[in-house]
PDB file of C-alpha atoms in Angstrom:
ATOM      1  CA  UNK A 711      21.766  -8.932 -36.726  1.00 40.00           C
ATOM      2  CA  UNK A 712      24.167  -6.076 -37.961  1.00 40.00           C
ATOM      3  CA  UNK A 713      22.526  -3.596 -35.335  1.00 38.00           C
ATOM      4  CA  UNK A 714      22.585  -6.487 -32.623  1.00 39.00           C
ATOM      5  CA  UNK A 715      26.783  -6.775 -33.394  1.00 40.00           C
ATOM      6  CA  UNK A 716      27.307  -3.216 -33.174  1.00 41.00           C
ATOM      7  CA  UNK A 717      25.706  -3.036 -29.650  1.00 42.00           C
ATOM      8  CA  UNK A 718      27.567  -5.851 -28.541  1.00 40.00           C
ATOM      9  CA  UNK A 719      30.751  -3.994 -29.989  1.00 40.00           C
ATOM     10  CA  UNK A 720      29.655  -1.280 -28.021  1.00 41.00           C
ATOM     11  CA  UNK A 721      28.789  -2.631 -24.508  1.00 43.00           C
ATOM     12  CA  UNK A 722      32.321  -2.599 -23.933  1.00 39.00           C
ATOM     13  CA  UNK A 723      32.662   1.330 -24.282  1.00 38.00           C
ATOM     14  CA  UNK A 724      29.036   2.075 -23.613  1.00 42.00           C
ATOM     15  CA  UNK A 725      30.429   0.202 -19.795  1.00 41.00           C
ATOM     16  CA  UNK A 726      33.395   2.145 -19.421  1.00 43.00           C
ATOM     17  CA  UNK A 727      32.679   5.713 -20.118  1.00 54.00           C
ATOM     18  CA  UNK A 728      29.874   8.267 -18.647  1.00 63.00           C
ATOM     19  CA  UNK A 729      27.631   7.372 -15.828  1.00 82.00           C
ATOM     20  CA  UNK A 730      24.369   9.592 -14.968  1.00 92.00           C
ATOM     21  CA  UNK A 731      22.295   8.901 -12.718  1.00 93.00           C
ATOM     22  CA  UNK A 732      18.220  10.517 -12.494  1.00 94.00           C
ATOM     23  CA  UNK A 733      16.073  10.125 -10.517  1.00 94.00           C
ATOM     24  CA  UNK A 734      12.121  10.393 -11.254  1.00 95.00           C
ATOM     25  CA  UNK A 735       8.339   8.960  -9.444  1.00 95.00           C
ATOM     26  CA  UNK A 736       6.280   6.711 -11.096  1.00 93.00           C
ATOM     27  CA  UNK A 737       3.425   9.103 -13.405  1.00 93.00           C
ATOM     28  CA  UNK A 738       6.231  12.062 -13.668  1.00 95.00           C
ATOM     29  CA  UNK A 739       8.151  12.849 -17.448  1.00 96.00           C
ATOM     30  CA  UNK A 740      11.954  12.898 -16.792  1.00 96.00           C
ATOM     31  CA  UNK A 741      14.919  14.041 -19.137  1.00 96.00           C
ATOM     32  CA  UNK A 742      17.952  11.439 -19.294  1.00 96.00           C
ATOM     33  CA  UNK A 743      20.307  14.600 -20.175  1.00 94.00           C
ATOM     34  CA  UNK A 744      23.849  14.670 -21.030  1.00 91.00           C
ATOM     35  CA  UNK A 745      26.375  17.046 -22.428  1.00 93.00           C
ATOM     36  CA  UNK A 746      28.518  14.681 -25.193  1.00 92.00           C
ATOM     37  CA  UNK A 747      31.191  17.925 -25.328  1.00 90.00           C
ATOM     38  CA  UNK A 748      30.492  18.585 -29.239  1.00 89.00           C
ATOM     39  CA  UNK A 749      29.460  22.452 -28.658  1.00 86.00           C
ATOM     40  CA  UNK A 750      28.023  21.964 -31.709  1.00 91.00           C
ATOM     41  CA  UNK A 751      24.523  21.605 -33.467  1.00 93.00           C
ATOM     42  CA  UNK A 752      23.320  18.479 -32.664  1.00 92.00           C
ATOM     43  CA  UNK A 753      20.499  18.690 -34.851  1.00 91.00           C
ATOM     44  CA  UNK A 754      21.726  16.626 -37.668  1.00 90.00           C
ATOM     45  CA  UNK A 755      23.597  14.418 -35.280  1.00 91.00           C
ATOM     46  CA  UNK A 756      22.369  10.978 -35.030  1.00 93.00           C
ATOM     47  CA  UNK A 757      21.262   9.494 -31.137  1.00 93.00           C
ATOM     48  CA  UNK A 758      20.244   5.815 -30.304  1.00 94.00           C
ATOM     49  CA  UNK A 759      19.362   5.349 -27.200  1.00 95.00           C
ATOM     50  CA  UNK A 760      18.186   1.145 -25.365  1.00 94.00           C
ATOM     51  CA  UNK A 761      18.702  -0.180 -22.704  1.00 94.00           C
ATOM     52  CA  UNK A 762      19.157  -3.763 -20.978  1.00 91.00           C
ATOM     53  CA  UNK A 763      16.236  -5.305 -22.208  1.00 89.00           C
ATOM     54  CA  UNK A 764      17.649  -4.441 -25.649  1.00 91.00           C
ATOM     55  CA  UNK A 765      20.575  -5.804 -26.316  1.00 84.00           C
ATOM     56  CA  UNK A 766      19.790  -8.701 -28.068  1.00 82.00           C
ATOM     57  CA  UNK A 767      16.937  -7.395 -29.664  1.00 86.00           C
ATOM     58  CA  UNK A 768      16.558  -4.854 -32.505  1.00 88.00           C
ATOM     59  CA  UNK A 769      14.976  -2.648 -30.053  1.00 91.00           C
ATOM     60  CA  UNK A 770      14.927   0.792 -29.945  1.00 93.00           C
ATOM     61  CA  UNK A 771      13.741   3.654 -26.774  1.00 94.00           C
ATOM     62  CA  UNK A 772      14.686   5.880 -29.663  1.00 92.00           C
ATOM     63  CA  UNK A 773      16.706   6.972 -32.651  1.00 92.00           C
ATOM     64  CA  UNK A 774      17.648   8.876 -34.227  1.00 89.00           C
ATOM     65  CA  UNK A 775      19.381   8.326 -37.762  1.00 88.00           C
ATOM     66  CA  UNK A 776      21.211  11.797 -40.368  1.00 81.00           C
ATOM     67  CA  UNK A 777      19.783  11.623 -43.032  1.00 80.00           C
ATOM     68  CA  UNK A 778      16.086  11.574 -40.865  1.00 77.00           C
ATOM     69  CA  UNK A 779      14.349   8.236 -41.541  1.00 82.00           C
ATOM     70  CA  UNK A 780      11.131   7.006 -40.103  1.00 81.00           C
ATOM     71  CA  UNK A 781      12.519   4.824 -37.038  1.00 82.00           C
ATOM     72  CA  UNK A 782       8.478   4.363 -35.595  1.00 84.00           C
ATOM     73  CA  UNK A 783       8.435   0.787 -35.984  1.00 85.00           C
ATOM     74  CA  UNK A 784      11.461  -0.224 -34.249  1.00 87.00           C
ATOM     75  CA  UNK A 785      10.557   1.483 -30.887  1.00 90.00           C
ATOM     76  CA  UNK A 786      10.089  -0.663 -28.434  1.00 92.00           C
ATOM     77  CA  UNK A 787       5.887  -1.275 -27.732  1.00 92.00           C
ATOM     78  CA  UNK A 788       6.592  -0.016 -24.458  1.00 91.00           C
ATOM     79  CA  UNK A 789       7.764   3.703 -25.665  1.00 93.00           C
ATOM     80  CA  UNK A 790       6.727   4.410 -28.241  1.00 91.00           C
ATOM     81  CA  UNK A 791       5.090   7.728 -27.970  1.00 90.00           C
ATOM     82  CA  UNK A 792       6.397   8.473 -25.350  1.00 93.00           C
ATOM     83  CA  UNK A 793       9.364   9.391 -25.831  1.00 93.00           C
ATOM     84  CA  UNK A 794      10.676  12.910 -27.587  1.00 92.00           C
ATOM     85  CA  UNK A 795      14.360  14.397 -28.097  1.00 92.00           C
ATOM     86  CA  UNK A 796      14.538  18.153 -27.037  1.00 93.00           C
ATOM     87  CA  UNK A 797      15.186  20.508 -30.319  1.00 91.00           C
ATOM     88  CA  UNK A 798      16.511  23.447 -28.489  1.00 93.00           C
ATOM     89  CA  UNK A 799      18.813  21.005 -26.013  1.00 94.00           C
ATOM     90  CA  UNK A 800      20.040  19.545 -29.622  1.00 93.00           C
ATOM     91  CA  UNK A 801      21.013  23.200 -30.392  1.00 93.00           C
ATOM     92  CA  UNK A 802      22.959  23.469 -27.926  1.00 93.00           C
ATOM     93  CA  UNK A 803      24.936  20.797 -27.542  1.00 93.00           C
ATOM     94  CA  UNK A 804      23.217  18.347 -25.054  1.00 94.00           C
ATOM     95  CA  UNK A 805      20.650  15.262 -25.819  1.00 95.00           C
ATOM     96  CA  UNK A 806      17.692  15.739 -23.613  1.00 95.00           C
ATOM     97  CA  UNK A 807      15.116  12.585 -23.961  1.00 95.00           C
ATOM     98  CA  UNK A 808      12.840  13.575 -22.400  1.00 95.00           C
ATOM     99  CA  UNK A 809      10.450   9.950 -21.313  1.00 96.00           C
ATOM    100  CA  UNK A 810       6.421  10.455 -20.670  1.00 96.00           C
ATOM    101  CA  UNK A 811       4.834   9.645 -17.455  1.00 95.00           C
ATOM    102  CA  UNK A 812       7.772   6.977 -16.054  1.00 95.00           C
ATOM    103  CA  UNK A 813       6.295   3.473 -14.647  1.00 92.00           C
ATOM    104  CA  UNK A 814       8.555   0.876 -12.768  1.00 91.00           C
ATOM    105  CA  UNK A 815       8.757  -0.812 -15.270  1.00 91.00           C
ATOM    106  CA  UNK A 816      11.212   1.930 -16.757  1.00 94.00           C
ATOM    107  CA  UNK A 817      14.237   2.093 -13.747  1.00 95.00           C
ATOM    108  CA  UNK A 818      17.195   0.246 -15.462  1.00 95.00           C
ATOM    109  CA  UNK A 819      20.332   0.985 -17.191  1.00 96.00           C
ATOM    110  CA  UNK A 820      19.523   3.090 -21.056  1.00 96.00           C
ATOM    111  CA  UNK A 821      22.232   3.822 -23.578  1.00 96.00           C
ATOM    112  CA  UNK A 822      23.063   6.807 -25.746  1.00 95.00           C
ATOM    113  CA  UNK A 823      24.677   7.496 -28.976  1.00 93.00           C
ATOM    114  CA  UNK A 824      26.053   8.954 -31.238  1.00 94.00           C
ATOM    115  CA  UNK A 825      28.191   6.702 -33.176  1.00 91.00           C
ATOM    116  CA  UNK A 826      29.231   9.245 -36.226  1.00 87.00           C
ATOM    117  CA  UNK A 827      30.859  11.238 -33.436  1.00 89.00           C
ATOM    118  CA  UNK A 828      31.838   8.151 -31.959  1.00 90.00           C
ATOM    119  CA  UNK A 829      30.583   9.249 -28.196  1.00 91.00           C
ATOM    120  CA  UNK A 830      28.424   7.142 -25.826  1.00 92.00           C
ATOM    121  CA  UNK A 831      27.503   7.548 -21.876  1.00 93.00           C
ATOM    122  CA  UNK A 832      25.241   5.074 -20.064  1.00 95.00           C
ATOM    123  CA  UNK A 833      21.881   6.610 -18.132  1.00 96.00           C
ATOM    124  CA  UNK A 834      20.832   5.052 -15.136  1.00 96.00           C
ATOM    125  CA  UNK A 835      16.744   6.115 -14.113  1.00 96.00           C
ATOM    126  CA  UNK A 836      16.645   5.141 -10.909  1.00 95.00           C
ATOM    127  CA  UNK A 837      12.107   5.041 -10.170  1.00 95.00           C
ATOM    128  CA  UNK A 838      10.463   5.899  -6.957  1.00 95.00           C
ATOM    129  CA  UNK A 839       6.762   5.612  -6.305  1.00 96.00           C
ATOM    130  CA  UNK A 840       4.653   7.327  -2.733  1.00 96.00           C
ATOM    131  CA  UNK A 841       1.558   7.062  -1.656  1.00 95.00           C
ATOM    132  CA  UNK A 842      -1.009   8.759   1.508  1.00 96.00           C
ATOM    133  CA  UNK A 843      -1.017   7.142   4.544  1.00 97.00           C
ATOM    134  CA  UNK A 844      -4.248   6.538   6.231  1.00 97.00           C
ATOM    135  CA  UNK A 845      -4.960   5.803   9.811  1.00 96.00           C
ATOM    136  CA  UNK A 846      -7.786   3.979  11.517  1.00 95.00           C
ATOM    137  CA  UNK A 847      -9.533   3.114  14.709  1.00 90.00           C
ATOM    138  CA  UNK A 848     -11.360   0.425  17.015  1.00 87.00           C
ATOM    139  CA  UNK A 849     -12.045  -0.619  20.760  1.00 81.00           C
ATOM    140  CA  UNK A 850      -9.963  -3.365  21.957  1.00 76.00           C
ATOM    141  CA  UNK A 851     -12.393  -6.212  23.621  1.00 73.00           C
ATOM    142  CA  UNK A 852     -11.084  -6.146  26.085  1.00 69.00           C
ATOM    143  CA  UNK A 853     -11.805  -1.915  27.122  1.00 72.00           C
ATOM    144  CA  UNK A 854      -8.158  -1.335  28.187  1.00 70.00           C
ATOM    145  CA  UNK A 855      -8.199   1.017  25.074  1.00 79.00           C
ATOM    146  CA  UNK A 856      -7.357   1.236  21.837  1.00 88.00           C
ATOM    147  CA  UNK A 857      -5.114  -0.395  18.479  1.00 91.00           C
ATOM    148  CA  UNK A 858      -4.957   2.702  15.767  1.00 94.00           C
ATOM    149  CA  UNK A 859      -3.688   1.326  12.626  1.00 97.00           C
ATOM    150  CA  UNK A 860      -1.824   2.333   9.560  1.00 98.00           C
ATOM    151  CA  UNK A 861      -1.842   1.847   5.910  1.00 98.00           C
ATOM    152  CA  UNK A 862      -0.039   2.890   3.066  1.00 98.00           C
ATOM    153  CA  UNK A 863      -0.720   1.501  -0.313  1.00 97.00           C
ATOM    154  CA  UNK A 864       1.714   2.172  -2.976  1.00 95.00           C
ATOM    155  CA  UNK A 865       5.661   2.348  -2.426  1.00 96.00           C
ATOM    156  CA  UNK A 866       8.117   1.408  -4.343  1.00 95.00           C
ATOM    157  CA  UNK A 867      11.673   1.234  -2.701  1.00 94.00           C
ATOM    158  CA  UNK A 868       9.994   0.164   0.381  1.00 95.00           C
ATOM    159  CA  UNK A 869      10.065   2.567   3.478  1.00 96.00           C
ATOM    160  CA  UNK A 870       9.821   2.894   7.157  1.00 97.00           C
ATOM    161  CA  UNK A 871       7.209   3.178   8.794  1.00 98.00           C
ATOM    162  CA  UNK A 872       7.005   4.541  12.484  1.00 97.00           C
ATOM    163  CA  UNK A 873       4.329   5.822  15.059  1.00 97.00           C
ATOM    164  CA  UNK A 874       4.858   9.598  17.004  1.00 95.00           C
ATOM    165  CA  UNK A 875       3.166  11.990  20.064  1.00 91.00           C
ATOM    166  CA  UNK A 876       2.541  15.062  18.585  1.00 85.00           C
ATOM    167  CA  UNK A 877       5.232  15.767  21.725  1.00 85.00           C
ATOM    168  CA  UNK A 878       8.360  14.310  19.056  1.00 89.00           C
ATOM    169  CA  UNK A 879       7.965  11.191  21.127  1.00 92.00           C
ATOM    170  CA  UNK A 880       8.575   7.897  19.743  1.00 94.00           C
ATOM    171  CA  UNK A 881       5.936   4.834  19.705  1.00 93.00           C
ATOM    172  CA  UNK A 882       5.910   1.439  20.328  1.00 94.00           C
ATOM    173  CA  UNK A 883       4.090  -0.593  17.214  1.00 95.00           C
ATOM    174  CA  UNK A 884       2.656  -3.690  18.020  1.00 94.00           C
ATOM    175  CA  UNK A 885       2.441  -5.177  13.852  1.00 96.00           C
ATOM    176  CA  UNK A 886       4.515  -4.095  11.273  1.00 97.00           C
ATOM    177  CA  UNK A 887       3.903  -6.194   7.854  1.00 97.00           C
ATOM    178  CA  UNK A 888       4.840  -5.252   4.073  1.00 97.00           C
ATOM    179  CA  UNK A 889       3.822  -7.235   1.016  1.00 97.00           C
ATOM    180  CA  UNK A 890       4.407  -6.829  -2.263  1.00 95.00           C
ATOM    181  CA  UNK A 891       1.926  -6.666  -5.286  1.00 92.00           C
ATOM    182  CA  UNK A 892       2.744  -8.068  -9.046  1.00 90.00           C
ATOM    183  CA  UNK A 893       3.805  -4.583 -10.414  1.00 85.00           C
ATOM    184  CA  UNK A 894       6.597  -4.609  -7.395  1.00 88.00           C
ATOM    185  CA  UNK A 895       5.163  -1.622  -5.463  1.00 93.00           C
ATOM    186  CA  UNK A 896       4.624  -2.196  -1.874  1.00 96.00           C
ATOM    187  CA  UNK A 897       2.063  -1.871   0.748  1.00 97.00           C
ATOM    188  CA  UNK A 898       3.284  -1.399   4.657  1.00 98.00           C
ATOM    189  CA  UNK A 899       0.823  -1.987   7.967  1.00 98.00           C
ATOM    190  CA  UNK A 900       0.800  -1.364  11.074  1.00 98.00           C
ATOM    191  CA  UNK A 901      -0.530  -0.990  14.430  1.00 97.00           C
ATOM    192  CA  UNK A 902      -0.072   1.070  18.289  1.00 93.00           C
ATOM    193  CA  UNK A 903      -1.781   0.815  21.461  1.00 90.00           C
ATOM    194  CA  UNK A 904      -3.211   3.281  22.823  1.00 87.00           C
ATOM    195  CA  UNK A 905      -4.531   3.203  26.526  1.00 80.00           C
ATOM    196  CA  UNK A 906      -7.354   5.658  28.215  1.00 68.00           C
ATOM    197  CA  UNK A 907      -4.100   7.092  30.939  1.00 62.00           C
ATOM    198  CA  UNK A 908      -3.904  11.274  30.143  1.00 51.00           C
ATOM    199  CA  UNK A 909      -7.107  13.427  30.269  1.00 48.00           C
ATOM    200  CA  UNK A 910      -7.937  15.695  26.750  1.00 50.00           C
ATOM    201  CA  UNK A 911      -6.745  15.463  23.515  1.00 54.00           C
ATOM    202  CA  UNK A 912      -3.935  13.392  22.584  1.00 78.00           C
ATOM    203  CA  UNK A 913      -2.755  13.500  19.239  1.00 88.00           C
ATOM    204  CA  UNK A 914      -0.988  10.108  17.372  1.00 93.00           C
ATOM    205  CA  UNK A 915       0.640  10.218  13.981  1.00 96.00           C
ATOM    206  CA  UNK A 916       1.857   8.394  11.419  1.00 97.00           C
ATOM    207  CA  UNK A 917       5.359   8.288   9.314  1.00 98.00           C
ATOM    208  CA  UNK A 918       5.965   6.379   6.311  1.00 98.00           C
ATOM    209  CA  UNK A 919       9.235   7.726   4.886  1.00 97.00           C
ATOM    210  CA  UNK A 920      11.768   6.636   1.258  1.00 95.00           C
ATOM    211  CA  UNK A 921      15.140   7.332   1.967  1.00 93.00           C
ATOM    212  CA  UNK A 922      16.156   7.059  -1.034  1.00 91.00           C
ATOM    213  CA  UNK A 923      14.452   9.570  -2.973  1.00 93.00           C
ATOM    214  CA  UNK A 924      13.757  11.749   0.613  1.00 94.00           C
ATOM    215  CA  UNK A 925      10.006  11.237   0.410  1.00 95.00           C
ATOM    216  CA  UNK A 926       7.558  10.921   3.395  1.00 97.00           C
ATOM    217  CA  UNK A 927       3.599  11.253   4.274  1.00 97.00           C
ATOM    218  CA  UNK A 928       2.323  11.896   7.538  1.00 97.00           C
ATOM    219  CA  UNK A 929      -1.307  11.343   9.021  1.00 97.00           C
ATOM    220  CA  UNK A 930      -2.704  12.476  11.972  1.00 95.00           C
ATOM    221  CA  UNK A 931      -5.636  11.971  14.532  1.00 93.00           C
ATOM    222  CA  UNK A 932      -6.462  13.667  17.361  1.00 90.00           C
ATOM    223  CA  UNK A 933      -7.790  11.379  20.381  1.00 85.00           C
ATOM    224  CA  UNK A 934     -10.652  12.214  23.107  1.00 81.00           C
ATOM    225  CA  UNK A 935     -11.812  10.756  25.616  1.00 72.00           C
ATOM    226  CA  UNK A 936     -14.784  10.300  25.003  1.00 69.00           C
ATOM    227  CA  UNK A 937     -13.419   7.642  22.203  1.00 69.00           C
ATOM    228  CA  UNK A 938     -11.881   5.096  23.937  1.00 68.00           C
ATOM    229  CA  UNK A 939     -14.678   2.027  24.998  1.00 64.00           C
ATOM    230  CA  UNK A 940     -16.326   2.003  29.115  1.00 64.00           C
ATOM    231  CA  UNK A 941     -16.815  -0.718  30.033  1.00 61.00           C
ATOM    232  CA  UNK A 942     -19.765  -0.472  32.787  1.00 49.00           C
ATOM    233  CA  UNK A 943     -23.239  -0.190  30.249  1.00 50.00           C
ATOM    234  CA  UNK A 944     -21.462  -3.224  28.521  1.00 52.00           C
ATOM    235  CA  UNK A 945     -21.827  -5.275  32.184  1.00 49.00           C
ATOM    236  CA  UNK A 946     -25.664  -3.556  32.410  1.00 49.00           C
ATOM    237  CA  UNK A 947     -25.667  -4.612  28.438  1.00 50.00           C
ATOM    238  CA  UNK A 948     -24.618  -7.706  29.850  1.00 51.00           C
ATOM    239  CA  UNK A 949     -26.746  -8.476  32.660  1.00 55.00           C
ATOM    240  CA  UNK A 950     -29.992  -7.025  30.209  1.00 56.00           C
ATOM    241  CA  UNK A 951     -28.726  -9.409  28.039  1.00 58.00           C
ATOM    242  CA  UNK A 952     -28.647 -12.824  31.021  1.00 58.00           C
ATOM    243  CA  UNK A 953     -32.388 -11.818  32.355  1.00 68.00           C
ATOM    244  CA  UNK A 954     -33.670 -11.541  29.175  1.00 62.00           C
ATOM    245  CA  UNK A 955     -33.136 -15.197  28.704  1.00 68.00           C
ATOM    246  CA  UNK A 956     -33.071 -16.345  32.242  1.00 63.00           C
ATOM    247  CA  UNK A 957     -35.874 -15.199  32.887  1.00 70.00           C
ATOM    248  CA  UNK A 958     -38.378 -16.765  29.913  1.00 69.00           C
ATOM    249  CA  UNK A 959     -36.433 -20.406  30.875  1.00 64.00           C
ATOM    250  CA  UNK A 960     -38.026 -19.554  34.306  1.00 64.00           C
ATOM    251  CA  UNK A 961     -41.113 -18.694  34.324  1.00 62.00           C
ATOM    252  CA  UNK A 962     -41.888 -22.019  31.787  1.00 66.00           C
ATOM    253  CA  UNK A 963     -40.369 -23.608  34.202  1.00 69.00           C
ATOM    254  CA  UNK A 964     -42.572 -22.812  37.676  1.00 65.00           C
ATOM    255  CA  UNK A 965     -45.688 -22.550  35.057  1.00 69.00           C
ATOM    256  CA  UNK A 966     -45.188 -26.286  34.013  1.00 61.00           C
ATOM    257  CA  UNK A 967     -45.267 -27.267  37.710  1.00 53.00           C
ATOM    258  CA  UNK A 968     -48.326 -25.595  39.222  1.00 53.00           C
ATOM    259  CA  UNK A 969     -50.633 -27.692  36.475  1.00 52.00           C
ATOM    260  CA  UNK A 970     -49.354 -30.719  37.468  1.00 52.00           C
ATOM    261  CA  UNK A 971     -49.044 -30.407  40.861  1.00 50.00           C
ATOM    262  CA  UNK A 972     -52.833 -29.278  40.684  1.00 50.00           C
ATOM    263  CA  UNK A 973     -53.638 -32.720  38.852  1.00 48.00           C
ATOM    264  CA  UNK A 974     -52.368 -34.887  42.074  1.00 46.00           C
ATOM    265  CA  UNK A 975     -53.837 -32.715  44.260  1.00 53.00           C
ATOM    266  CA  UNK A 976     -57.426 -33.165  42.912  1.00 48.00           C
ATOM    267  CA  UNK A 977     -56.490 -36.604  41.797  1.00 48.00           C
ATOM    268  CA  UNK A 978     -56.318 -37.647  45.905  1.00 52.00           C
ATOM    269  CA  UNK A 979     -59.300 -35.419  46.553  1.00 54.00           C
ATOM    270  CA  UNK A 980     -61.246 -38.140  44.365  1.00 52.00           C
ATOM    271  CA  UNK A 981     -59.030 -41.045  46.190  1.00 45.00           C
ATOM    272  CA  UNK A 982     -60.642 -39.571  49.373  1.00 52.00           C
ATOM    273  CA  UNK A 983     -64.337 -39.052  48.182  1.00 50.00           C
ATOM    274  CA  UNK A 984     -64.012 -42.728  47.000  1.00 50.00           C
ATOM    275  CA  UNK A 985     -62.944 -44.492  49.436  1.00 49.00           C
ATOM    276  CA  UNK A 986     -65.245 -42.395  52.260  1.00 47.00           C
ATOM    277  CA  UNK A 987     -68.264 -43.505  49.542  1.00 44.00           C
ATOM    278  CA  UNK A 988     -66.922 -46.602  50.517  1.00 46.00           C
ATOM    279  CA  UNK A 989     -67.218 -47.373  53.955  1.00 45.00           C
ATOM    280  CA  UNK A 990     -70.632 -45.095  53.573  1.00 37.00           C
ATOM    281  CA  UNK A 991     -71.989 -48.001  51.621  1.00 40.00           C
ATOM    282  CA  UNK A 992     -71.179 -50.872  53.753  1.00 40.00           C
TER     283      UNK A 992
END
């Protein structure tokens, strides 16, 4: 309760104090640093660090007291073993907290207190995530061209996707979809149509860009004439399939009628022969 009361009492001061912003990508190590302007060695100075989620708890991101204590039990489980203060920076009078392998969940405000020196600072940590892009292609059923599909999985915040030619011309997309997974990471996908209208190779680029972190990933595909669908061979296949299916039916019909006609002819001859014999005996 004492720790909670101290946090609540210090909160207005922290929010009105120094505010810094640091960015990092998922999986990177990041340093949250600030200079309290004390111009002294801070090695023996108490340093407390916590986040918004810890305001109503007894947890810390990092806690160093004077004299030194074992505060590992006070550290939040998701930060335990992932944080440390730089001893070299403390000797230079700078508080620098190293956070190992950041995740999406690490984004937020980090409050630093030097309670004995009455110093505080808020550092906003912004987390981004980027991923590579891939392009796949398939033929259109009506043989009118190719459908290119670009997909990139694992972005945060949501990026923008665009299609370009090798000459720098932006191409219109047919579809554009963005989805999120339970962790908040985004998957973006898009399709576009390429018609067979010119000869030679044509390069098409899928560009995925995230503005906040100025991150761009591209995928390129070179299209050649032999990759476009040709309907000529398909017509031959259709014709061959029709002949293959129809021929047995025609053969069955023709062969099925002949035995019946022969039976009728034989039966007719027997009748005529029978009448001749009756007349002869008469």
